[in-house]
PDB file of C-alpha atoms and ligand atoms in Angstrom:
ATOM      1  CA  MET H   1     -17.700  15.208   2.776  1.00  0.00           C
ATOM      2  CA  PHE H   2     -16.265  17.658   0.206  1.00  0.00           C
ATOM      3  CA  ALA H   3     -15.257  16.254  -3.194  1.00  0.00           C
ATOM      4  CA  PRO H   4     -11.927  17.398  -4.660  1.00  0.00           C
ATOM      5  CA  GLU H   5     -11.786  18.117  -8.396  1.00  0.00           C
ATOM      6  CA  GLY H   6     -11.614  15.038 -10.594  1.00  0.00           C
ATOM      7  CA  VAL H   7     -13.133  12.644  -8.070  1.00  0.00           C
ATOM      8  CA  ASP H   8     -15.365   9.906  -9.492  1.00  0.00           C
ATOM      9  CA  LEU H   9     -18.520   9.835  -7.350  1.00  0.00           C
ATOM     10  CA  GLU H  10     -20.337   7.399  -9.626  1.00  0.00           C
ATOM     11  CA  HIS H  11     -18.228   4.329  -8.948  1.00  0.00           C
ATOM     12  CA  PRO H  12     -16.794   2.869  -5.757  1.00  0.00           C
ATOM     13  CA  ASN H  13     -13.028   3.366  -5.596  1.00  0.00           C
ATOM     14  CA  VAL H  14     -10.505   1.059  -3.951  1.00  0.00           C
ATOM     15  CA  ALA H  15      -8.872   3.893  -1.935  1.00  0.00           C
ATOM     16  CA  ARG H  16     -12.128   4.990  -0.345  1.00  0.00           C
ATOM     17  CA  VAL H  17     -13.573   1.503   0.101  1.00  0.00           C
ATOM     18  CA  TYR H  18     -10.348   0.437   1.863  1.00  0.00           C
ATOM     19  CA  ASP H  19     -10.725   3.501   4.102  1.00  0.00           C
ATOM     20  CA  TYR H  20     -14.247   2.253   4.895  1.00  0.00           C
ATOM     21  CA  TYR H  21     -12.914  -1.226   5.814  1.00  0.00           C
ATOM     22  CA  LEU H  22     -10.464   0.457   8.207  1.00  0.00           C
ATOM     23  CA  GLY H  23     -13.255   2.468   9.845  1.00  0.00           C
ATOM     24  CA  GLY H  24     -12.278   5.795   8.205  1.00  0.00           C
ATOM     25  CA  LYS H  25     -14.534   8.660   7.109  1.00  0.00           C
ATOM     26  CA  ALA H  26     -12.965   9.566   3.738  1.00  0.00           C
ATOM     27  CA  ASN H  27     -15.569   7.770   1.662  1.00  0.00           C
ATOM     28  CA  TYR H  28     -18.821   8.537  -0.155  1.00  0.00           C
ATOM     29  CA  ALA H  29     -22.226   6.821  -0.238  1.00  0.00           C
ATOM     30  CA  VAL H  30     -21.231   4.813  -3.320  1.00  0.00           C
ATOM     31  CA  ASP H  31     -18.160   3.472  -1.451  1.00  0.00           C
ATOM     32  CA  ARG H  32     -20.094   2.712   1.749  1.00  0.00           C
ATOM     33  CA  VAL H  33     -22.798   0.762  -0.096  1.00  0.00           C
ATOM     34  CA  PHE H  34     -20.061  -1.313  -1.759  1.00  0.00           C
ATOM     35  CA  GLY H  35     -18.066  -1.670   1.485  1.00  0.00           C
ATOM     36  CA  GLU H  36     -21.089  -2.694   3.561  1.00  0.00           C
ATOM     37  CA  LYS H  37     -22.035  -5.342   1.013  1.00  0.00           C
ATOM     38  CA  ALA H  38     -18.455  -6.643   0.879  1.00  0.00           C
ATOM     39  CA  LEU H  39     -18.128  -6.891   4.668  1.00  0.00           C
ATOM     40  CA  GLU H  40     -21.544  -8.495   5.021  1.00  0.00           C
ATOM     41  CA  ARG H  41     -20.539 -11.233   2.563  1.00  0.00           C
ATOM     42  CA  TYR H  42     -16.835 -11.438   3.444  1.00  0.00           C
ATOM     43  CA  PRO H  43     -16.309 -10.252   7.033  1.00  0.00           C
ATOM     44  CA  PHE H  44     -12.671 -11.466   7.013  1.00  0.00           C
ATOM     45  CA  VAL H  45     -11.801  -8.529   4.729  1.00  0.00           C
ATOM     46  CA  ALA H  46     -11.833  -5.964   7.580  1.00  0.00           C
ATOM     47  CA  ALA H  47      -9.266  -7.958   9.575  1.00  0.00           C
ATOM     48  CA  ALA H  48      -7.146  -8.538   6.450  1.00  0.00           C
ATOM     49  CA  ALA H  49      -7.120  -4.777   5.698  1.00  0.00           C
ATOM     50  CA  LYS H  50      -6.175  -3.932   9.306  1.00  0.00           C
ATOM     51  CA  ALA H  51      -3.409  -6.554   9.328  1.00  0.00           C
ATOM     52  CA  ASN H  52      -2.038  -5.047   6.108  1.00  0.00           C
ATOM     53  CA  ARG H  53      -2.001  -1.602   7.713  1.00  0.00           C
ATOM     54  CA  LEU H  54      -0.317  -2.963  10.860  1.00  0.00           C
ATOM     55  CA  PHE H  55       2.343  -4.560   8.628  1.00  0.00           C
ATOM     56  CA  LEU H  56       3.004  -1.056   7.252  1.00  0.00           C
ATOM     57  CA  HIS H  57       3.601   0.214  10.794  1.00  0.00           C
ATOM     58  CA  ARG H  58       6.004  -2.632  11.629  1.00  0.00           C
ATOM     59  CA  VAL H  59       7.960  -2.348   8.404  1.00  0.00           C
ATOM     60  CA  VAL H  60       8.453   1.405   8.790  1.00  0.00           C
ATOM     61  CA  ARG H  61       9.637   0.861  12.375  1.00  0.00           C
ATOM     62  CA  TYR H  62      11.959  -1.951  11.280  1.00  0.00           C
ATOM     63  CA  LEU H  63      13.484  -0.017   8.372  1.00  0.00           C
ATOM     64  CA  SER H  64      13.899   3.143  10.442  1.00  0.00           C
ATOM     65  CA  LYS H  65      15.959   1.054  12.851  1.00  0.00           C
ATOM     66  CA  GLN H  66      18.009  -0.209   9.881  1.00  0.00           C
ATOM     67  CA  GLY H  67      18.972   3.407   9.158  1.00  0.00           C
ATOM     68  CA  ILE H  68      16.450   4.189   6.425  1.00  0.00           C
ATOM     69  CA  ARG H  69      15.372   7.846   6.557  1.00  0.00           C
ATOM     70  CA  GLN H  70      13.588   8.216   3.217  1.00  0.00           C
ATOM     71  CA  PHE H  71      10.282   6.595   2.327  1.00  0.00           C
ATOM     72  CA  ILE H  72       8.309   6.686  -0.917  1.00  0.00           C
ATOM     73  CA  ASP H  73       4.828   5.361  -0.229  1.00  0.00           C
ATOM     74  CA  ILE H  74       3.117   4.671  -3.563  1.00  0.00           C
ATOM     75  CA  GLY H  75      -0.610   3.992  -3.481  1.00  0.00           C
ATOM     76  CA  SER H  76      -0.505   5.417   0.031  1.00  0.00           C
ATOM     77  CA  GLY H  77      -4.285   5.747   0.217  1.00  0.00           C
ATOM     78  CA  VAL H  78      -6.251   7.765   2.727  1.00  0.00           C
ATOM     79  CA  PRO H  79      -4.289   8.452   5.925  1.00  0.00           C
ATOM     80  CA  THR H  80      -6.343   6.196   8.180  1.00  0.00           C
ATOM     81  CA  MET H  81      -4.994   4.171  11.102  1.00  0.00           C
ATOM     82  CA  GLY H  82      -1.480   5.622  11.302  1.00  0.00           C
ATOM     83  CA  SER H  83       0.567   6.765   8.323  1.00  0.00           C
ATOM     84  CA  THR H  84       4.162   6.203   7.269  1.00  0.00           C
ATOM     85  CA  HIS H  85       5.489   9.577   8.478  1.00  0.00           C
ATOM     86  CA  GLN H  86       3.735   9.268  11.842  1.00  0.00           C
ATOM     87  CA  VAL H  87       5.323   5.878  12.502  1.00  0.00           C
ATOM     88  CA  ALA H  88       8.775   6.960  11.280  1.00  0.00           C
ATOM     89  CA  ASP H  89       8.581  10.154  13.355  1.00  0.00           C
ATOM     90  CA  GLU H  90       8.041   8.026  16.479  1.00  0.00           C
ATOM     91  CA  ILE H  91      11.434   6.381  15.916  1.00  0.00           C
ATOM     92  CA  VAL H  92      13.610   9.111  14.374  1.00  0.00           C
ATOM     93  CA  ASP H  93      13.320  12.864  13.903  1.00  0.00           C
ATOM     94  CA  ASP H  94      14.869  13.139  10.444  1.00  0.00           C
ATOM     95  CA  ALA H  95      12.687  10.888   8.268  1.00  0.00           C
ATOM     96  CA  SER H  96      11.177  12.163   5.007  1.00  0.00           C
ATOM     97  CA  VAL H  97       8.186  10.673   3.279  1.00  0.00           C
ATOM     98  CA  VAL H  98       6.791  11.217  -0.213  1.00  0.00           C
ATOM     99  CA  TYR H  99       3.234   9.945  -0.487  1.00  0.00           C
ATOM    100  CA  VAL H 100       1.946   9.129  -3.965  1.00  0.00           C
ATOM    101  CA  ASP H 101      -1.592   8.300  -5.011  1.00  0.00           C
ATOM    102  CA  ASN H 102      -3.678   8.742  -8.152  1.00  0.00           C
ATOM    103  CA  GLU H 103      -6.985   9.096  -6.317  1.00  0.00           C
ATOM    104  CA  PRO H 104      -7.891  12.748  -5.536  1.00  0.00           C
ATOM    105  CA  VAL H 105      -9.579  12.065  -2.167  1.00  0.00           C
ATOM    106  CA  ALA H 106      -6.588  10.119  -0.866  1.00  0.00           C
ATOM    107  CA  VAL H 107      -4.257  12.905  -2.021  1.00  0.00           C
ATOM    108  CA  ALA H 108      -6.410  15.681  -0.501  1.00  0.00           C
ATOM    109  CA  HIS H 109      -6.663  13.941   2.881  1.00  0.00           C
ATOM    110  CA  SER H 110      -2.929  13.246   3.025  1.00  0.00           C
ATOM    111  CA  ARG H 111      -2.211  16.883   2.151  1.00  0.00           C
ATOM    112  CA  ILE H 112      -4.605  18.175   4.814  1.00  0.00           C
ATOM    113  CA  LEU H 113      -3.028  15.903   7.437  1.00  0.00           C
ATOM    114  CA  LEU H 114       0.515  17.087   6.658  1.00  0.00           C
ATOM    115  CA  GLU H 115      -0.649  20.710   6.751  1.00  0.00           C
ATOM    116  CA  GLN H 116      -2.496  20.232  10.044  1.00  0.00           C
ATOM    117  CA  GLU H 117       0.573  18.621  11.583  1.00  0.00           C
ATOM    118  CA  ASP H 118       2.749  21.400  10.118  1.00  0.00           C
ATOM    119  CA  VAL H 119       5.235  18.929   8.639  1.00  0.00           C
ATOM    120  CA  THR H 120       5.118  19.903   4.956  1.00  0.00           C
ATOM    121  CA  ASP H 121       8.804  20.879   4.991  1.00  0.00           C
ATOM    122  CA  GLN H 122       9.687  17.259   5.813  1.00  0.00           C
ATOM    123  CA  HIS H 123       7.009  15.220   4.025  1.00  0.00           C
ATOM    124  CA  THR H 124       4.965  15.733   0.874  1.00  0.00           C
ATOM    125  CA  VAL H 125       2.165  14.283  -1.238  1.00  0.00           C
ATOM    126  CA  LEU H 126       2.143  13.828  -5.008  1.00  0.00           C
ATOM    127  CA  HIS H 127      -0.939  13.273  -7.127  1.00  0.00           C
ATOM    128  CA  ALA H 128       0.765  10.892  -9.536  1.00  0.00           C
ATOM    129  CA  ASP H 129       0.671   7.454 -11.092  1.00  0.00           C
ATOM    130  CA  LEU H 130       2.893   4.426 -10.572  1.00  0.00           C
ATOM    131  CA  ARG H 131       2.442   3.402 -14.214  1.00  0.00           C
ATOM    132  CA  GLU H 132       4.831   6.175 -15.257  1.00  0.00           C
ATOM    133  CA  PRO H 133       7.897   5.333 -13.162  1.00  0.00           C
ATOM    134  CA  ASP H 134      10.362   7.693 -14.877  1.00  0.00           C
ATOM    135  CA  ARG H 135       7.990  10.643 -14.730  1.00  0.00           C
ATOM    136  CA  LEU H 136       7.169   9.870 -11.110  1.00  0.00           C
ATOM    137  CA  TRP H 137      10.861   9.547 -10.230  1.00  0.00           C
ATOM    138  CA  LYS H 138      11.449  13.041 -11.643  1.00  0.00           C
ATOM    139  CA  GLN H 139       8.502  14.424  -9.661  1.00  0.00           C
ATOM    140  CA  ILE H 140       9.903  12.832  -6.507  1.00  0.00           C
ATOM    141  CA  GLU H 141      13.298  14.396  -7.180  1.00  0.00           C
ATOM    142  CA  GLU H 142      11.704  17.796  -7.856  1.00  0.00           C
ATOM    143  CA  SER H 143       9.743  17.626  -4.597  1.00  0.00           C
ATOM    144  CA  GLY H 144      13.081  18.290  -2.875  1.00  0.00           C
ATOM    145  CA  VAL H 145      12.003  16.164   0.080  1.00  0.00           C
ATOM    146  CA  ILE H 146      14.081  13.131  -0.856  1.00  0.00           C
ATOM    147  CA  ASP H 147      17.629  12.754  -2.138  1.00  0.00           C
ATOM    148  CA  ILE H 148      17.187  10.095  -4.805  1.00  0.00           C
ATOM    149  CA  GLU H 149      20.911   9.295  -4.752  1.00  0.00           C
ATOM    150  CA  GLN H 150      20.551   7.975  -1.176  1.00  0.00           C
ATOM    151  CA  PRO H 151      18.814   4.726  -0.107  1.00  0.00           C
ATOM    152  CA  VAL H 152      15.054   4.849   0.208  1.00  0.00           C
ATOM    153  CA  ALA H 153      12.314   2.432   1.146  1.00  0.00           C
ATOM    154  CA  LEU H 154       9.807   2.116  -1.680  1.00  0.00           C
ATOM    155  CA  LEU H 155       6.479   0.964  -0.279  1.00  0.00           C
ATOM    156  CA  LEU H 156       3.962  -0.657  -2.629  1.00  0.00           C
ATOM    157  CA  LEU H 157       1.358  -1.871  -0.172  1.00  0.00           C
ATOM    158  CA  ALA H 158      -1.924  -3.343  -1.348  1.00  0.00           C
ATOM    159  CA  VAL H 159      -1.607  -1.378  -4.578  1.00  0.00           C
ATOM    160  CA  LEU H 160      -0.315  -3.911  -7.123  1.00  0.00           C
ATOM    161  CA  HIS H 161      -3.435  -6.059  -6.772  1.00  0.00           C
ATOM    162  CA  VAL H 162      -5.354  -3.063  -8.104  1.00  0.00           C
ATOM    163  CA  THR H 163      -5.146  -3.690 -11.853  1.00  0.00           C
ATOM    164  CA  GLN H 164      -2.776  -1.278 -13.571  1.00  0.00           C
ATOM    165  CA  PRO H 165      -3.881  -1.110 -17.200  1.00  0.00           C
ATOM    166  CA  GLY H 166      -1.384   0.253 -19.706  1.00  0.00           C
ATOM    167  CA  HIS H 167      -2.315   1.791 -23.066  1.00  0.00           C
ATOM    168  CA  ASP H 168      -3.254  -1.617 -24.499  1.00  0.00           C
ATOM    169  CA  GLY H 169      -5.272  -2.591 -21.401  1.00  0.00           C
ATOM    170  CA  THR H 170      -2.805  -5.180 -20.076  1.00  0.00           C
ATOM    171  CA  ASP H 171      -1.613  -4.948 -16.477  1.00  0.00           C
ATOM    172  CA  ILE H 172       1.691  -3.074 -16.424  1.00  0.00           C
ATOM    173  CA  GLY H 173       2.108  -3.135 -12.628  1.00  0.00           C
ATOM    174  CA  PRO H 174       4.991  -5.656 -12.723  1.00  0.00           C
ATOM    175  CA  GLN H 175       6.670  -3.708 -15.549  1.00  0.00           C
ATOM    176  CA  SER H 176       6.519  -0.526 -13.490  1.00  0.00           C
ATOM    177  CA  VAL H 177       7.979  -2.311 -10.453  1.00  0.00           C
ATOM    178  CA  ALA H 178      10.849  -3.614 -12.600  1.00  0.00           C
ATOM    179  CA  ARG H 179      11.643  -0.032 -13.621  1.00  0.00           C
ATOM    180  CA  PHE H 180      11.510   1.146  -9.996  1.00  0.00           C
ATOM    181  CA  ARG H 181      13.974  -1.608  -9.103  1.00  0.00           C
ATOM    182  CA  GLU H 182      16.389  -0.120 -11.644  1.00  0.00           C
ATOM    183  CA  LEU H 183      15.838   3.453 -10.484  1.00  0.00           C
ATOM    184  CA  LEU H 184      16.320   2.818  -6.757  1.00  0.00           C
ATOM    185  CA  PRO H 185      19.846   3.420  -5.473  1.00  0.00           C
ATOM    186  CA  GLN H 186      21.875   0.593  -3.950  1.00  0.00           C
ATOM    187  CA  GLY H 187      20.968  -0.164  -0.330  1.00  0.00           C
ATOM    188  CA  SER H 188      17.313   0.713  -0.937  1.00  0.00           C
ATOM    189  CA  TYR H 189      14.450  -1.506   0.153  1.00  0.00           C
ATOM    190  CA  LEU H 190      11.398  -2.607  -1.806  1.00  0.00           C
ATOM    191  CA  VAL H 191       8.331  -3.453   0.279  1.00  0.00           C
ATOM    192  CA  ILE H 192       5.312  -5.175  -1.257  1.00  0.00           C
ATOM    193  CA  THR H 193       2.027  -6.549   0.049  1.00  0.00           C
ATOM    194  CA  HIS H 194      -0.435  -8.191  -2.308  1.00  0.00           C
ATOM    195  CA  GLY H 195      -3.676 -10.146  -1.989  1.00  0.00           C
ATOM    196  CA  THR H 196      -3.477 -13.808  -2.943  1.00  0.00           C
ATOM    197  CA  ALA H 197      -5.820 -16.788  -3.013  1.00  0.00           C
ATOM    198  CA  ASP H 198      -2.852 -19.192  -2.943  1.00  0.00           C
ATOM    199  CA  ASP H 199      -2.614 -21.415   0.107  1.00  0.00           C
ATOM    200  CA  VAL H 200      -5.509 -19.700   1.876  1.00  0.00           C
ATOM    201  CA  PRO H 201      -7.994 -21.845   3.857  1.00  0.00           C
ATOM    202  CA  ASP H 202     -10.239 -23.821   1.482  1.00  0.00           C
ATOM    203  CA  SER H 203     -13.316 -21.858   2.477  1.00  0.00           C
ATOM    204  CA  ARG H 204     -11.536 -18.621   1.525  1.00  0.00           C
ATOM    205  CA  LYS H 205     -10.600 -19.607  -2.048  1.00  0.00           C
ATOM    206  CA  GLN H 206     -14.073 -19.149  -3.503  1.00  0.00           C
ATOM    207  CA  GLU H 207     -14.726 -16.165  -1.257  1.00  0.00           C
ATOM    208  CA  MET H 208     -11.580 -14.454  -2.555  1.00  0.00           C
ATOM    209  CA  ALA H 209     -12.674 -15.084  -6.155  1.00  0.00           C
ATOM    210  CA  ASP H 210     -16.166 -13.718  -5.469  1.00  0.00           C
ATOM    211  CA  PHE H 211     -14.842 -10.770  -3.454  1.00  0.00           C
ATOM    212  CA  GLY H 212     -12.440  -9.907  -6.288  1.00  0.00           C
ATOM    213  CA  LYS H 213     -15.290 -10.087  -8.820  1.00  0.00           C
ATOM    214  CA  MET H 214     -17.184  -7.437  -6.844  1.00  0.00           C
ATOM    215  CA  TYR H 215     -14.517  -4.927  -7.931  1.00  0.00           C
ATOM    216  CA  ASP H 216     -15.043  -5.663 -11.636  1.00  0.00           C
ATOM    217  CA  LYS H 217     -17.744  -2.984 -11.803  1.00  0.00           C
ATOM    218  CA  SER H 218     -15.848  -0.525  -9.629  1.00  0.00           C
ATOM    219  CA  ALA H 219     -13.481   2.135 -10.942  1.00  0.00           C
ATOM    220  CA  THR H 220     -10.625  -0.079  -9.790  1.00  0.00           C
ATOM    221  CA  PRO H 221     -10.784  -3.830 -10.579  1.00  0.00           C
ATOM    222  CA  VAL H 222      -8.455  -6.117  -8.607  1.00  0.00           C
ATOM    223  CA  ILE H 223      -6.377  -9.214  -9.295  1.00  0.00           C
ATOM    224  CA  TRP H 224      -5.103 -11.756  -6.749  1.00  0.00           C
ATOM    225  CA  ARG H 225      -1.730 -13.071  -7.892  1.00  0.00           C
ATOM    226  CA  PRO H 226      -0.189 -16.430  -6.938  1.00  0.00           C
ATOM    227  CA  GLN H 227       2.526 -16.133  -4.283  1.00  0.00           C
ATOM    228  CA  ALA H 228       5.279 -17.049  -6.772  1.00  0.00           C
ATOM    229  CA  GLU H 229       4.274 -14.151  -9.038  1.00  0.00           C
ATOM    230  CA  ILE H 230       4.300 -11.750  -6.109  1.00  0.00           C
ATOM    231  CA  GLU H 231       7.787 -12.920  -5.149  1.00  0.00           C
ATOM    232  CA  GLU H 232       8.981 -12.337  -8.728  1.00  0.00           C
ATOM    233  CA  LEU H 233       8.222  -8.647  -8.238  1.00  0.00           C
ATOM    234  CA  PHE H 234      11.340  -8.441  -6.051  1.00  0.00           C
ATOM    235  CA  GLY H 235      13.584  -9.428  -8.984  1.00  0.00           C
ATOM    236  CA  ASP H 236      17.167  -9.966  -7.869  1.00  0.00           C
ATOM    237  CA  TYR H 237      16.792  -7.978  -4.651  1.00  0.00           C
ATOM    238  CA  GLU H 238      17.692  -9.876  -1.445  1.00  0.00           C
ATOM    239  CA  LEU H 239      14.717 -10.767   0.712  1.00  0.00           C
ATOM    240  CA  VAL H 240      14.992  -9.740   4.351  1.00  0.00           C
ATOM    241  CA  ASP H 241      14.235 -12.503   6.890  1.00  0.00           C
ATOM    242  CA  PRO H 242      11.809 -14.213   7.160  1.00  0.00           C
ATOM    243  CA  GLY H 243      11.264 -13.832   3.388  1.00  0.00           C
ATOM    244  CA  CYS H 244       7.778 -13.509   1.952  1.00  0.00           C
ATOM    245  CA  THR H 245       5.086 -14.423   4.413  1.00  0.00           C
ATOM    246  CA  TRP H 246       1.532 -13.659   5.575  1.00  0.00           C
ATOM    247  CA  THR H 247       1.287 -10.112   6.919  1.00  0.00           C
ATOM    248  CA  PRO H 248       0.827 -11.018  10.627  1.00  0.00           C
ATOM    249  CA  LEU H 249       3.980 -13.188  10.569  1.00  0.00           C
ATOM    250  CA  TRP H 250       6.401 -10.491   9.382  1.00  0.00           C
ATOM    251  CA  HIS H 251       8.411  -9.214  12.380  1.00  0.00           C
ATOM    252  CA  PRO H 252       5.565  -9.225  14.929  1.00  0.00           C
ATOM    253  CA  GLU H 253       8.065  -7.968  17.536  1.00  0.00           C
ATOM    254  CA  GLU H 254       7.945  -4.586  15.795  1.00  0.00           C
ATOM    255  CA  SER H 255       4.311  -4.053  16.872  1.00  0.00           C
ATOM    256  CA  GLY H 256       3.837  -0.775  18.718  1.00  0.00           C
ATOM    257  CA  GLU H 257       2.882  -0.866  22.405  1.00  0.00           C
ATOM    258  CA  ASN H 258      -0.683   0.230  21.716  1.00  0.00           C
ATOM    259  CA  ALA H 259      -1.099  -1.590  18.404  1.00  0.00           C
ATOM    260  CA  PRO H 260      -4.571  -3.055  17.940  1.00  0.00           C
ATOM    261  CA  VAL H 261      -4.619  -6.842  17.998  1.00  0.00           C
ATOM    262  CA  VAL H 262      -6.115  -8.507  14.927  1.00  0.00           C
ATOM    263  CA  GLU H 263      -6.956 -12.156  15.507  1.00  0.00           C
ATOM    264  CA  PHE H 264      -6.918 -14.817  12.766  1.00  0.00           C
ATOM    265  CA  ASP H 265      -7.746 -18.527  13.108  1.00  0.00           C
ATOM    266  CA  SER H 266      -4.560 -19.098  11.138  1.00  0.00           C
ATOM    267  CA  PRO H 267      -2.111 -16.620   9.502  1.00  0.00           C
ATOM    268  CA  ASN H 268      -3.204 -17.547   5.957  1.00  0.00           C
ATOM    269  CA  ASP H 269      -6.643 -16.182   6.824  1.00  0.00           C
ATOM    270  CA  SER H 270      -5.058 -12.743   6.399  1.00  0.00           C
ATOM    271  CA  VAL H 271      -4.962 -13.388   2.583  1.00  0.00           C
ATOM    272  CA  VAL H 272      -2.188 -10.828   2.017  1.00  0.00           C
ATOM    273  CA  TRP H 273       1.337 -11.930   1.094  1.00  0.00           C
ATOM    274  CA  ALA H 274       4.138  -9.596   2.155  1.00  0.00           C
ATOM    275  CA  GLY H 275       7.863  -9.168   1.711  1.00  0.00           C
ATOM    276  CA  VAL H 276      10.764  -6.755   2.051  1.00  0.00           C
ATOM    277  CA  ALA H 277      13.918  -6.940  -0.065  1.00  0.00           C
ATOM    278  CA  ARG H 278      17.145  -4.942  -0.272  1.00  0.00           C
ATOM    279  CA  LYS H 279      18.926  -3.828  -3.445  1.00  0.00           C
ATOM    280  CA  PRO H 280      22.429  -5.299  -3.188  1.00  0.00           C
TER     281      PRO H 280
HETATM  282  C1  LIG U 301      -5.990  -0.614  -1.021  1.00  0.00           C
HETATM  283  S1  LIG U 301      -5.271   0.975  -1.017  1.00  0.00           S
HETATM  284  C2  LIG U 301      -3.782   0.700  -0.072  1.00  0.00           C
HETATM  285  C3  LIG U 301      -3.403   1.876   0.800  1.00  0.00           C
HETATM  286  C4  LIG U 301      -2.098   1.703   1.574  1.00  0.00           C
HETATM  287  N1  LIG U 301      -0.979   1.469   0.673  1.00  0.00           N
HETATM  288  C5  LIG U 301      -2.168   0.553   2.537  1.00  0.00           C
HETATM  289  O1  LIG U 301      -1.686  -0.532   2.228  1.00  0.00           O
HETATM  290  O2  LIG U 301      -2.719   0.741   3.633  1.00  0.00           O
HETATM  291  C6  LIG U 301      -4.600   1.086  -2.680  1.00  0.00           C
HETATM  292  C7  LIG U 301      -4.228   2.508  -3.062  1.00  0.00           C
HETATM  293  O3  LIG U 301      -3.476   2.505  -4.273  1.00  0.00           O
HETATM  294  C8  LIG U 301      -3.885   3.617  -5.048  1.00  0.00           C
HETATM  295  N2  LIG U 301      -3.540   3.352  -6.455  1.00  0.00           N
HETATM  296  C9  LIG U 301      -4.050   2.402  -7.277  1.00  0.00           C
HETATM  297  N3  LIG U 301      -3.479   2.461  -8.487  1.00  0.00           N
HETATM  298  C10 LIG U 301      -2.570   3.473  -8.442  1.00  0.00           C
HETATM  299  C11 LIG U 301      -1.679   4.025  -9.404  1.00  0.00           C
HETATM  300  N4  LIG U 301      -1.626   3.556 -10.647  1.00  0.00           N
HETATM  301  N5  LIG U 301      -0.875   5.029  -9.021  1.00  0.00           N
HETATM  302  C12 LIG U 301      -0.947   5.527  -7.763  1.00  0.00           C
HETATM  303  N6  LIG U 301      -1.793   5.051  -6.807  1.00  0.00           N
HETATM  304  C13 LIG U 301      -2.605   4.038  -7.144  1.00  0.00           C
HETATM  305  C14 LIG U 301      -5.375   3.715  -4.784  1.00  0.00           C
HETATM  306  O4  LIG U 301      -5.906   4.971  -5.117  1.00  0.00           O
HETATM  307  C15 LIG U 301      -5.420   3.416  -3.289  1.00  0.00           C
HETATM  308  O5  LIG U 301      -5.283   4.581  -2.535  1.00  0.00           O
END
């Protein structure tokens, strides 16, 4: 596979390893070695990743039906297993999506997909970073794809458990989300999924800790937050029913007709906590 400029081929990267878990091809040997080892030790991870992606599909369908036409998908990753614009375009014909990622391979693949589908007038991709919310907001405005005065859905799926070091090394993910909450216009939605080891089956607790440790030596370490901390990321926004829950439990009726079925012994085996909230 070609390597876009700036890509780190020495260390596994969360975007490409996640693509590997989903069965995608946008990954390098270093990512596959890591991914194979992770799935061999923790096979539940593949199902958890798929369930997270299927949550994305359902939430985009749900919000499109609520009248949302603008989506900002931050940490959008490699377009594997159905992307935001493809799902929205199934429901409405006037949706716009801005994809944002800081990993060059994810950005290149998203760009190629939009070009192949000839939809670059409606959707776009930014190579940018969520840790600079004001700068990113300006870039989104300048893209011309989205009217930032009108409600948008801001998607932060499986990205905030990737550590977001600021200048002093501390995780500034929550700080960035707080700024996005201020920037979003009234009537917008904030959508978050995040890995957690809270309330998971006993056998999973240690596995989650060990799985997380595997990323310490990658380019992108991870952190599993307690559910309460994930819920705090919504600030004073109003949670949409059923509130925060395990990914498979959030509006299952929004599953597409041909959606793959991912089986769990119990919903907490999906290890990803999810919620959607509206800015009042
Ligand atoms: C596990 S993937 C999730 C992909 C997709 N959101 C999903 O849930 O299917 C996390 C993505 O977040 C991206 N990412 C991590 N930190 C980021 C940052 N500071 N700014 C933008 N993207 C980031 C990674 O490159 C990766 O593509």
